[in-house]
Short mmCIF file of C-alpha atoms and ligand atoms in Angstrom, two decimals:
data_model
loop_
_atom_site.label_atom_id
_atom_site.label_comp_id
_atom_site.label_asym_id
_atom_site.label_seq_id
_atom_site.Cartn_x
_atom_site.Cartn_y
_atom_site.Cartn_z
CA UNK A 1 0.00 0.00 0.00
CA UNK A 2 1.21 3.31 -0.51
CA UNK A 3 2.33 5.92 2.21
CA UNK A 4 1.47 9.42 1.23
CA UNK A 5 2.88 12.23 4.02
CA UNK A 6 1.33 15.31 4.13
CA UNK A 7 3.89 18.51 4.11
CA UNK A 8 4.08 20.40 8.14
CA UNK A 9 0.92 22.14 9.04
CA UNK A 10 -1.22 20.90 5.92
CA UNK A 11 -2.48 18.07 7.83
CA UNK A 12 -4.95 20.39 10.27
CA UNK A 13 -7.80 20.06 8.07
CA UNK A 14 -7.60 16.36 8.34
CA UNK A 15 -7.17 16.24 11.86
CA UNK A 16 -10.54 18.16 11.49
CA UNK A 17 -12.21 15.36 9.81
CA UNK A 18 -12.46 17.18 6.60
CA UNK A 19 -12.29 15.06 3.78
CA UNK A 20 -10.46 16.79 1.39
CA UNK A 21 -6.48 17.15 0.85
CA UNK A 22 -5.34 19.62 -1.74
CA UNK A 23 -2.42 18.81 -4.09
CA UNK A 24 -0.08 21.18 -3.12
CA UNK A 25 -0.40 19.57 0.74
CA UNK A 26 1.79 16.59 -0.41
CA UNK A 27 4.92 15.47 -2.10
CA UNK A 28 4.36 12.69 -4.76
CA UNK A 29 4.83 9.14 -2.84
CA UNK A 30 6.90 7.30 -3.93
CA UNK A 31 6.19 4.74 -6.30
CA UNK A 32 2.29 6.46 -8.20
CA UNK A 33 -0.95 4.77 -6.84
CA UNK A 34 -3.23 3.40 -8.98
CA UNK A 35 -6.15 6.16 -9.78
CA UNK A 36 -8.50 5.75 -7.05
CA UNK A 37 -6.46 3.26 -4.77
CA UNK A 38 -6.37 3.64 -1.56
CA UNK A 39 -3.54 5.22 0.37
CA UNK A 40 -2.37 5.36 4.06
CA UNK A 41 -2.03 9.17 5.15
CA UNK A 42 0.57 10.07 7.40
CA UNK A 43 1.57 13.74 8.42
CA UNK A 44 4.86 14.81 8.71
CA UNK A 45 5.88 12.89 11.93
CA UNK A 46 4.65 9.70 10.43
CA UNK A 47 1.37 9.83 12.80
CA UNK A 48 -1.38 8.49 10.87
CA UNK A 49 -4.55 10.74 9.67
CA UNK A 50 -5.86 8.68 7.56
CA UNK A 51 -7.41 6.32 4.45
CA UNK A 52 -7.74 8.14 1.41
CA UNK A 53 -8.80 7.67 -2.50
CA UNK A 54 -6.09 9.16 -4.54
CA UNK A 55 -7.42 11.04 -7.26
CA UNK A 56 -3.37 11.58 -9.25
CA UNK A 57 -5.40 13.66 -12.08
CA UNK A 58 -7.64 16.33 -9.96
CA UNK A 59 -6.78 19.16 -7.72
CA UNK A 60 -8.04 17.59 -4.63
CA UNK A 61 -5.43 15.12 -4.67
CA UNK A 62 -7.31 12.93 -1.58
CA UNK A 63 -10.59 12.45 -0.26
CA UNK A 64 -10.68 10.29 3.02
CA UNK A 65 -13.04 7.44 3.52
CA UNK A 66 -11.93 7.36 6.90
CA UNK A 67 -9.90 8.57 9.91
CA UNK A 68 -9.84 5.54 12.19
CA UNK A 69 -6.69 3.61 11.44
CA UNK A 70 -8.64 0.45 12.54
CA UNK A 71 -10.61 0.41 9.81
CA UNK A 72 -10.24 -1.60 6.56
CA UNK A 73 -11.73 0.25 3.40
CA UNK A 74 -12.94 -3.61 2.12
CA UNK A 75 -16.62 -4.78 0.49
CA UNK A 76 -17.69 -4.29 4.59
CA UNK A 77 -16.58 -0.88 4.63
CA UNK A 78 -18.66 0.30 2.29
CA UNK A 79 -21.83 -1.91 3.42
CA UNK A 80 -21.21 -0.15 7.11
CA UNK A 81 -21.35 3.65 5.25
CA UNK A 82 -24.26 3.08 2.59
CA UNK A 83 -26.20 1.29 5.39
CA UNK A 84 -25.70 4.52 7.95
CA UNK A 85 -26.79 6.51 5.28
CA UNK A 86 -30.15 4.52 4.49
CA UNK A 87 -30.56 4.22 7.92
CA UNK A 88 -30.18 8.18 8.43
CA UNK A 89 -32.80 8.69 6.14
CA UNK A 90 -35.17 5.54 7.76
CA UNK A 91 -37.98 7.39 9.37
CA UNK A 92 -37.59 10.60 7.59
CA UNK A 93 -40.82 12.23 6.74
CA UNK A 94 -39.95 13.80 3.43
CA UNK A 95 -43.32 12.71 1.75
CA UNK A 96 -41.92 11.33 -1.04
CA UNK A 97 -41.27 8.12 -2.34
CA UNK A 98 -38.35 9.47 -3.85
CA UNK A 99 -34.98 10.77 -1.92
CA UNK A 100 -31.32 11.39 -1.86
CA UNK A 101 -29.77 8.09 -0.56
CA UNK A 102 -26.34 8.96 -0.71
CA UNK A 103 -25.04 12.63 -0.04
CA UNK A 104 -21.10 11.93 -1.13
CA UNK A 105 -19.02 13.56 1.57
CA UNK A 106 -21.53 14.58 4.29
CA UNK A 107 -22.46 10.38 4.13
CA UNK A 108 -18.93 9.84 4.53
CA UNK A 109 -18.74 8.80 0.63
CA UNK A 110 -17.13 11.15 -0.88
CA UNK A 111 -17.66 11.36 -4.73
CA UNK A 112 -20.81 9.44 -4.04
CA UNK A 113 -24.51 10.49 -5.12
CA UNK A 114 -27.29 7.88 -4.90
CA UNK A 115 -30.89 9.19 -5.17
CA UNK A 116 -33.48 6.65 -5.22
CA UNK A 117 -36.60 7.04 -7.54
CA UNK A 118 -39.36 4.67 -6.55
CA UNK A 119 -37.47 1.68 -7.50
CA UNK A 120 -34.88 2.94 -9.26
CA UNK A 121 -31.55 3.97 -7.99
CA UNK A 122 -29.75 6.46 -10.06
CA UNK A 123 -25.96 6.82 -9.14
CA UNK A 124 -23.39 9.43 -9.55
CA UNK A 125 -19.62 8.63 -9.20
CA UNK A 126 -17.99 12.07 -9.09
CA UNK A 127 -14.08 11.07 -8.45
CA UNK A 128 -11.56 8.68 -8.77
CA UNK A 129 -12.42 6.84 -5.49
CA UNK A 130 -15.86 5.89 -5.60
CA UNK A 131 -15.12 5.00 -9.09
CA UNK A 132 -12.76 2.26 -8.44
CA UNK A 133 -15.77 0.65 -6.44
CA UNK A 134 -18.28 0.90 -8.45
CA UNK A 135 -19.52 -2.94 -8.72
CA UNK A 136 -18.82 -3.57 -5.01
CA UNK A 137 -21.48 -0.24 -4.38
CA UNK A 138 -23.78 -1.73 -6.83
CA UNK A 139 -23.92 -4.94 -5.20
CA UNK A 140 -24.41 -3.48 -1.84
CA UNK A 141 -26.84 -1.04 -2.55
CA UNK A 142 -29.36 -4.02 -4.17
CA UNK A 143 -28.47 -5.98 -0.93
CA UNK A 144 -29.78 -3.46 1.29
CA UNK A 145 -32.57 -1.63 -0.32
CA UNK A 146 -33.54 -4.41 -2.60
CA UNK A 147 -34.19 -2.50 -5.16
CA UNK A 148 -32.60 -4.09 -8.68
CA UNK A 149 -32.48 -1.36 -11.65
CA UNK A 150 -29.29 0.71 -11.13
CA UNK A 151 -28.83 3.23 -13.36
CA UNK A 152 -25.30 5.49 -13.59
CA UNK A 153 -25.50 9.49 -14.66
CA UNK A 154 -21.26 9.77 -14.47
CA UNK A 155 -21.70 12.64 -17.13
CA UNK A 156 -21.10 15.16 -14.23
CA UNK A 157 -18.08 17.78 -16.15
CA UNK A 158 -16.31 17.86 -12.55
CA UNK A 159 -15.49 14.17 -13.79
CA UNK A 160 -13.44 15.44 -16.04
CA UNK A 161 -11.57 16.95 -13.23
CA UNK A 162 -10.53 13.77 -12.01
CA UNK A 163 -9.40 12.63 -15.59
CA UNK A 164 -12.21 10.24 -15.95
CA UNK A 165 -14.31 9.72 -18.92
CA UNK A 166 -18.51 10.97 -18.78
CA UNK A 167 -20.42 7.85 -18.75
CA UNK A 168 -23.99 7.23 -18.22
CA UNK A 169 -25.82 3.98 -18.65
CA UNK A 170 -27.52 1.42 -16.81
CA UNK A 171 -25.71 -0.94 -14.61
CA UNK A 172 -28.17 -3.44 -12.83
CA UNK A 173 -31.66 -4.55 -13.45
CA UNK A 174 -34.05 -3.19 -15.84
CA UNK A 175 -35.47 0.37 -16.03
CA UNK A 176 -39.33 0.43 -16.04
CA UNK A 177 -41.10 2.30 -19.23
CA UNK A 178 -41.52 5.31 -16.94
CA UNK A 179 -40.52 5.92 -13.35
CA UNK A 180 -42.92 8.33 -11.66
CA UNK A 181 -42.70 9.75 -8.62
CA UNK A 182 -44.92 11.58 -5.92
CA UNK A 183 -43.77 14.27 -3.86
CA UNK A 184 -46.18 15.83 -1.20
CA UNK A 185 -49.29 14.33 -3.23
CA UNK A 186 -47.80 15.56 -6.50
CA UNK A 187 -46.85 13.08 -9.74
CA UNK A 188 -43.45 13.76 -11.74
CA UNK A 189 -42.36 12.16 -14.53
CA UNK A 190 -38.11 11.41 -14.00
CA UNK A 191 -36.24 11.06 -16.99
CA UNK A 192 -33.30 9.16 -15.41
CA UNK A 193 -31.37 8.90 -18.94
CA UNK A 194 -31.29 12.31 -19.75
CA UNK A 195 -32.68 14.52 -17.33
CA UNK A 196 -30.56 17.21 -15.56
CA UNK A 197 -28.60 15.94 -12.79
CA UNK A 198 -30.04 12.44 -12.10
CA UNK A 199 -32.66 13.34 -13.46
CA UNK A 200 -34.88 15.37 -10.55
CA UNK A 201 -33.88 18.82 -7.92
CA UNK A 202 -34.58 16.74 -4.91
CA UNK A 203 -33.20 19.24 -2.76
CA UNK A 204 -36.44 21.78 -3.38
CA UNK A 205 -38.92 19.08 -2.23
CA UNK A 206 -39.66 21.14 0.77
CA UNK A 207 -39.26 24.32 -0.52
CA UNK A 208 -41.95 23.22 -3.67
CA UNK A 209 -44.48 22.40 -0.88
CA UNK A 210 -43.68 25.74 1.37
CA UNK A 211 -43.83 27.80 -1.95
CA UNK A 212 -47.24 26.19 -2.98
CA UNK A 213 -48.69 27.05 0.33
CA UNK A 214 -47.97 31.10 -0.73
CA UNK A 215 -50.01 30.69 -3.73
CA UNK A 216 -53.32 30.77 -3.26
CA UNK A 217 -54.64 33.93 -5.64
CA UNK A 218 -51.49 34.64 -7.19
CA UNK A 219 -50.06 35.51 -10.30
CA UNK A 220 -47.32 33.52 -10.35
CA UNK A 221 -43.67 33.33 -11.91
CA UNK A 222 -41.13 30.70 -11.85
CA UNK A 223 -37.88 31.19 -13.78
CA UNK A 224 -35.52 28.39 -14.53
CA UNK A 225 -38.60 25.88 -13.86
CA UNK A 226 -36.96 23.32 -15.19
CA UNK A 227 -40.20 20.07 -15.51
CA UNK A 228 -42.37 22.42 -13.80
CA UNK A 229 -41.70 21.57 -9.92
CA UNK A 230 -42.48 25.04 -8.53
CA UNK A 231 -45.33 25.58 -11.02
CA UNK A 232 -47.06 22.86 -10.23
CA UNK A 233 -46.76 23.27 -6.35
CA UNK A 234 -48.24 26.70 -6.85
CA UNK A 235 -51.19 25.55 -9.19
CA UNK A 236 -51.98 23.05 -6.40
CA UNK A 237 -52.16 25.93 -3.88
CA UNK A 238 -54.30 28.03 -6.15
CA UNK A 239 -52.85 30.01 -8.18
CA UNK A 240 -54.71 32.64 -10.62
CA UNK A 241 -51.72 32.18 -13.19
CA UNK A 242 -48.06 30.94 -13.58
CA UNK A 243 -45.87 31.84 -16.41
CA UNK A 244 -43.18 29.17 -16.16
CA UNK A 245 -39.92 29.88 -17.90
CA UNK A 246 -36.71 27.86 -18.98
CA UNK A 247 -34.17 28.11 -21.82
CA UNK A 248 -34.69 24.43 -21.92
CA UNK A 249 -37.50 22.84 -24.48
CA UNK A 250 -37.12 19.60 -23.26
CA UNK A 251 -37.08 20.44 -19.92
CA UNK A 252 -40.07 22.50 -20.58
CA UNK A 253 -42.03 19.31 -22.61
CA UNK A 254 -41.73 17.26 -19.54
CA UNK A 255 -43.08 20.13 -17.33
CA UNK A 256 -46.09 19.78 -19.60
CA UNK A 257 -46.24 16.09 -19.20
CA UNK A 258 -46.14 16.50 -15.53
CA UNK A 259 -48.86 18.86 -15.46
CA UNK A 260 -50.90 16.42 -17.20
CA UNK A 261 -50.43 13.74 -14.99
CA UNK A 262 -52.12 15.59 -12.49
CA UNK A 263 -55.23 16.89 -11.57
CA UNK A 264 -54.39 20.86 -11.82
CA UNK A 265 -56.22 23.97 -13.49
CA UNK A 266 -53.89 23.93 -16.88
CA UNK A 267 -55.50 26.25 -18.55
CA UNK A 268 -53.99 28.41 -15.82
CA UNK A 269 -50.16 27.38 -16.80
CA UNK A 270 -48.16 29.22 -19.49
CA UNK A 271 -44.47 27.23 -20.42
CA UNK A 272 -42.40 29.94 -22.17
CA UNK A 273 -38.82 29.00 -23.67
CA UNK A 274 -36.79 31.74 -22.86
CA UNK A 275 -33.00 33.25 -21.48
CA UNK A 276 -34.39 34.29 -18.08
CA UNK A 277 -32.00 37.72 -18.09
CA UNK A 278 -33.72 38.51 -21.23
CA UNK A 279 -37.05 37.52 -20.42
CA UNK A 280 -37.18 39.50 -17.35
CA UNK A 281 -36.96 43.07 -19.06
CA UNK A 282 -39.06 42.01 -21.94
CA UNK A 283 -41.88 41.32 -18.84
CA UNK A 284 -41.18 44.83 -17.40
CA UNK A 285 -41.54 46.32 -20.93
CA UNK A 286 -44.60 44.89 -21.44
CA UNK A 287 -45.71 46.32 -17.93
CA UNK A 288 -46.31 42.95 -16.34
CA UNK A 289 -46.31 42.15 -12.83
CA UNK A 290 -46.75 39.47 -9.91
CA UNK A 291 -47.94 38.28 -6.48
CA UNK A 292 -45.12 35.51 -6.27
CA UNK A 293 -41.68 35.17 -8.16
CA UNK A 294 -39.64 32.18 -8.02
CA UNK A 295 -35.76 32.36 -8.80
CA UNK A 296 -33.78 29.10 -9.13
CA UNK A 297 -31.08 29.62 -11.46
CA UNK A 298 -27.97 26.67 -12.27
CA UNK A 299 -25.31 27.64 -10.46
CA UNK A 300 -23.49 30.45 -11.78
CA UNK A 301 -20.26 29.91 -9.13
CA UNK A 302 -19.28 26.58 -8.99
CA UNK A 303 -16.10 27.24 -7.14
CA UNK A 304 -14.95 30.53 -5.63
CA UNK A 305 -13.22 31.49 -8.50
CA UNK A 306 -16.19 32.27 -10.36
CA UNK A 307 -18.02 34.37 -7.68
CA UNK A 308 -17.63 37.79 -9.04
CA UNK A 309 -19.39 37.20 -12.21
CA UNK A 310 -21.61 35.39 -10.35
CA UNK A 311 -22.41 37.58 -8.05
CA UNK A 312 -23.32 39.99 -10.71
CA UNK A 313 -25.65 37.54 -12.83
CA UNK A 314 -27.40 37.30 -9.22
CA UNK A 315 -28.01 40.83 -8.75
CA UNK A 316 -29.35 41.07 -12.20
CA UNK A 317 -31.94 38.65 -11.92
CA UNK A 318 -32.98 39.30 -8.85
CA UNK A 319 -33.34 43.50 -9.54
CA UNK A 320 -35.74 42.94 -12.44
CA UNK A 321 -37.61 40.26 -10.23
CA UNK A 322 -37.89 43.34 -7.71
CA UNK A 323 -39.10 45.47 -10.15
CA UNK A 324 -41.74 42.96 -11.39
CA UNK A 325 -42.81 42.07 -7.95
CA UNK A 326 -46.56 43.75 -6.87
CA UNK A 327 -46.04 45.31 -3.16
CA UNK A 328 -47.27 42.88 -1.33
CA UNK A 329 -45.99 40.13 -3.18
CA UNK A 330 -43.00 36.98 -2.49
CA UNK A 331 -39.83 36.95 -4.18
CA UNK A 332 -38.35 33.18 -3.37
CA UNK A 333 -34.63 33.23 -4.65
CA UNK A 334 -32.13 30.67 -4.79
CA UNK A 335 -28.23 29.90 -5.15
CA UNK A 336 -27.08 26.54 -5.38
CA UNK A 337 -23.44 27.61 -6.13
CA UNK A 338 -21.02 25.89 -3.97
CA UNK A 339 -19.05 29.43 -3.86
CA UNK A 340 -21.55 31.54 -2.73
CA UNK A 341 -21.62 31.75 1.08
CA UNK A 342 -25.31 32.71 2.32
CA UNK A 343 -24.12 35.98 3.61
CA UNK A 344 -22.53 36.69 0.23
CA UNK A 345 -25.84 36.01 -1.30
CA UNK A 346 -28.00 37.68 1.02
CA UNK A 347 -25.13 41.11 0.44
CA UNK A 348 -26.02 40.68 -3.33
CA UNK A 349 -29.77 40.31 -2.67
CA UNK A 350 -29.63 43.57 -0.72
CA UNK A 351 -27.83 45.29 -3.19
CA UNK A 352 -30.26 44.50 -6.02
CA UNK A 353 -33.15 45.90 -3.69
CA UNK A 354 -31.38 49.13 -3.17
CA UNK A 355 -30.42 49.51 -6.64
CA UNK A 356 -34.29 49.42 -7.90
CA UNK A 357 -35.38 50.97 -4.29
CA UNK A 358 -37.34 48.10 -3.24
CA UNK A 359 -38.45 47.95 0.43
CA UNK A 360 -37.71 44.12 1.04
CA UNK A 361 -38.21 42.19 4.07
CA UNK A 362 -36.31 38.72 4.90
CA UNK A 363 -39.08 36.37 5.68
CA UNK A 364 -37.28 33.10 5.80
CA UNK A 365 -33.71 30.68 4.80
CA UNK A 366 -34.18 28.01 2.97
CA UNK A 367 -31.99 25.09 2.52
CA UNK A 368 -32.21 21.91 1.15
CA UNK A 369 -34.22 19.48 2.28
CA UNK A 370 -33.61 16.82 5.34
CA UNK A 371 -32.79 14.10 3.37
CA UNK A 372 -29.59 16.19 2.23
CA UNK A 373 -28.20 16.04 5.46
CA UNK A 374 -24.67 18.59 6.20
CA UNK A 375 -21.72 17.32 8.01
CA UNK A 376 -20.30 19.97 10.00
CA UNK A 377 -16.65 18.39 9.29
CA UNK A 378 -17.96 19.84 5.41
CA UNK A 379 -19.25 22.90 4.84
CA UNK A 380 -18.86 22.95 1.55
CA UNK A 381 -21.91 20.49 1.48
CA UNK A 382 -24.23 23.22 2.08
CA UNK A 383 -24.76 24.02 -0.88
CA UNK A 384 -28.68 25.30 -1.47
CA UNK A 385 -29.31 28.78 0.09
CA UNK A 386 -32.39 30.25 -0.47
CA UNK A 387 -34.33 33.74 0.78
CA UNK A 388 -38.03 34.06 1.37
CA UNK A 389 -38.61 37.93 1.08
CA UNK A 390 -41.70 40.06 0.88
CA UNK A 391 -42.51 43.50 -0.73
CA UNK A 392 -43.35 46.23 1.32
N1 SAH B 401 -36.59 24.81 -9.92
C1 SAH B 401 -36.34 23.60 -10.64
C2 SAH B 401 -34.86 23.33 -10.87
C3 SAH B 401 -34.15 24.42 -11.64
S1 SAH B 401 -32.64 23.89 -12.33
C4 SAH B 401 -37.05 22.44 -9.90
O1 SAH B 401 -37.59 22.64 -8.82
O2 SAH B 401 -37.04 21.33 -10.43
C5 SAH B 401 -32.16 25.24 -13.31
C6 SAH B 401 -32.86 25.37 -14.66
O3 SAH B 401 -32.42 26.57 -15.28
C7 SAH B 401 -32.60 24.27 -15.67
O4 SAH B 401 -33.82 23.71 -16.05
C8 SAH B 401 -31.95 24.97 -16.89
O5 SAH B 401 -32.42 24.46 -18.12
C9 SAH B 401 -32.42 26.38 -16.70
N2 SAH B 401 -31.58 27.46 -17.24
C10 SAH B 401 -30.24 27.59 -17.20
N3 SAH B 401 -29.87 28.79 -17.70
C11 SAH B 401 -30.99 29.44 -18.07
C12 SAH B 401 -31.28 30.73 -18.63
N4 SAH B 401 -30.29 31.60 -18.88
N5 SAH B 401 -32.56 31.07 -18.86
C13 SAH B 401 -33.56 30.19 -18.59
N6 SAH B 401 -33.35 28.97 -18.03
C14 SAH B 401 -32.10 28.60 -17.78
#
């Protein structure tokens, strides 16, 4: 096995539990391991901190899988971690009979995504680690849920990070002709194959259900609605209108589909295919205005790198959702970018509401939902941030 030391006061954030080691924390071992192998971490005094996946490609050069030298990272080591995670998530009252399985690092998996569809698993394998063990996770995952159609969305670009190939495909079983699922009474149609992601934003469940329950009366808009999941939680909690907008026609074509599968008001939906910045001015040139306005863009800052111009595509958005917003009214807005601390976002909130002059009031945070549990040892994994304000 090989020894990989970490360079004199690099190793803190291990002894933190964190799971990641940077590249420029380490001289090369001797000898290269194998992409994905595991390797024994030692810091500078030869005191152990560690099992690790060495990613030789990628930036963050070592993701830990555990800290307690006792442990053997075998077939029964991974059993252990995917059955803590199922059994985190036993009990949960999500209302869904679809839910994230498998939260990589915060499960103590890094590189790992499982979210389970009705009986379908759909897996993500985001590094080098995870990847090496791909059949061993399959096998274990059928053991203990019993569920037998695996299918793999490994088309993530932050693969390519890690030097491995995008791959998608199934792996085990058999996918049924569709896989529906219900969330909080509602019916969506999952396109594991070629949906975004793995196919479904999980994360909003909650925050669907809480915006619904603002609805009732209101004009409605939801930008970046993606196959309709805000739109159709504000029909159900009886809306006058929604205007639904995506740059995506497919995306948009299974939003219709889902409306159709339930029993909603459509005559009261509009789908319009559209670039959201545009869209937004063309609304407030037409004079148009609403009650509630939904903002859930793709992340704009995937790392922190990439929060300036983030930070300004934010503000944008969210000052012409300002301006389009009755007095009165709910502006729900969203970041899901990993580089965008809540109190960054909240700064760039503010600054769109004093730009247009908009009294604003911060009604509520919203994160993702509980079956995308946080370790503390990983920030990082709190990634959804969300503000409920109101117009004053
Ligand atoms: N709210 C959705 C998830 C949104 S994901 C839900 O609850 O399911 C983000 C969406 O933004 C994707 O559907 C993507 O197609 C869309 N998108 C990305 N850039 C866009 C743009 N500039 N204008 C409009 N839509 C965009």
């Amino acid at each position: 096995m090989h020894v990989v030391k970490i360079n004199p006061g690099r190793e803190k954030s291990a002894l933190h539990r964190h799971p990641w080691l940077f590249s420029g924390a380490m001289n090369p071992p001797a000898g290269t391991p194998g992409s994905g192998e595991t390797v024994r971490v030692l810091d500078t005094n030869g005191r152990f901190l560690g099992w690790a996946a060495w990613s030789g490609e990628s930036q963050i050069r070592l993701r830990f899988w555990s800290f307690d030298e006792r442990e053997t990272i075998d077939r029964d080591f991974f059993r252990r971690r995917l059955s803590r995670a199922i059994e985190l998530r036993s009990g949960m009252d999500h209302a869904s009979n679809a839910m994230r399985l498998v939260n990589g690092e915060s499960d103590g998996l890094p590189g790992l995504i499982v979210d389970r569809y009705g009986e379908v698993l759909v897996m993500q394998l985001l590094a080098a680690g995870p990847e090496s063990w791909r059949d061993v996770l399959c096998d274990e995952l059928q053991a203990l849920t019993g569920v037998q159609a695996i299918y793999e969305r490994s088309d993530a670009d932050v693969r390519e990070l890690e030097g491995l190939p995008l791959r998608s495909g199934l792996l085990r079983g058999e996918l049924p002709a569709v896989t529906d699922i219900i969330e909080h009474g509602l019916r969506y149609r999952v396109n594991v194959a070629a949906g975004q992601k793995t196919g479904f934003y999980l994360d909003q469940r909650a925050n669907r259900h809480r915006i619904g329950s603002l609805a009732n009366g209101a004009d409605v808009l939801n930008c970046f609605c993606y196959t309709g999941g805000f739109s159709l939680a504000a029909l159900r909690g009886g809306a006058r209108s929604v205007l639904s907008v995506d740059s995506s026609g497919d995306a948009l074509d299974a939003a219709r589909v889902n409306l159709s599968l339930n029993d909603l008001p459509s005559e009261r939906a509009t789908w319009m295919e559209a670039d959201v910045f545009q869209y937004l001015r063309r609304l407030r040139d037409e004079g148009r205005s609403y009650d509630l306005i939904v903002l859930d863009p793709p992340k704009f800052a995937p790392t922190a790198q990439h929060v300036e111009r983030a930070s300004r595509a934010y503000k944008d958005i969210n000052l012409w959702a300002m301006k389009l917003l009755r007095t009165g009214g709910h502006l729900a807005t969203f970041t899901c970018s990993g580089g965008m601390t809540a109190e960054l976002f909240q700064k760039v909130v503010a600054g769109s509401a004093w730009d247009v002059r908009a009294d604003m009031r911060l009604i509520e945070r919203f994160t993702a939902d509980i079956d995308h549990p946080v370790s503390l040892n990983f920030p990082e994994g709190d990634y959804l941030k969300g503000l409920l304000l109101r117009k004053v």
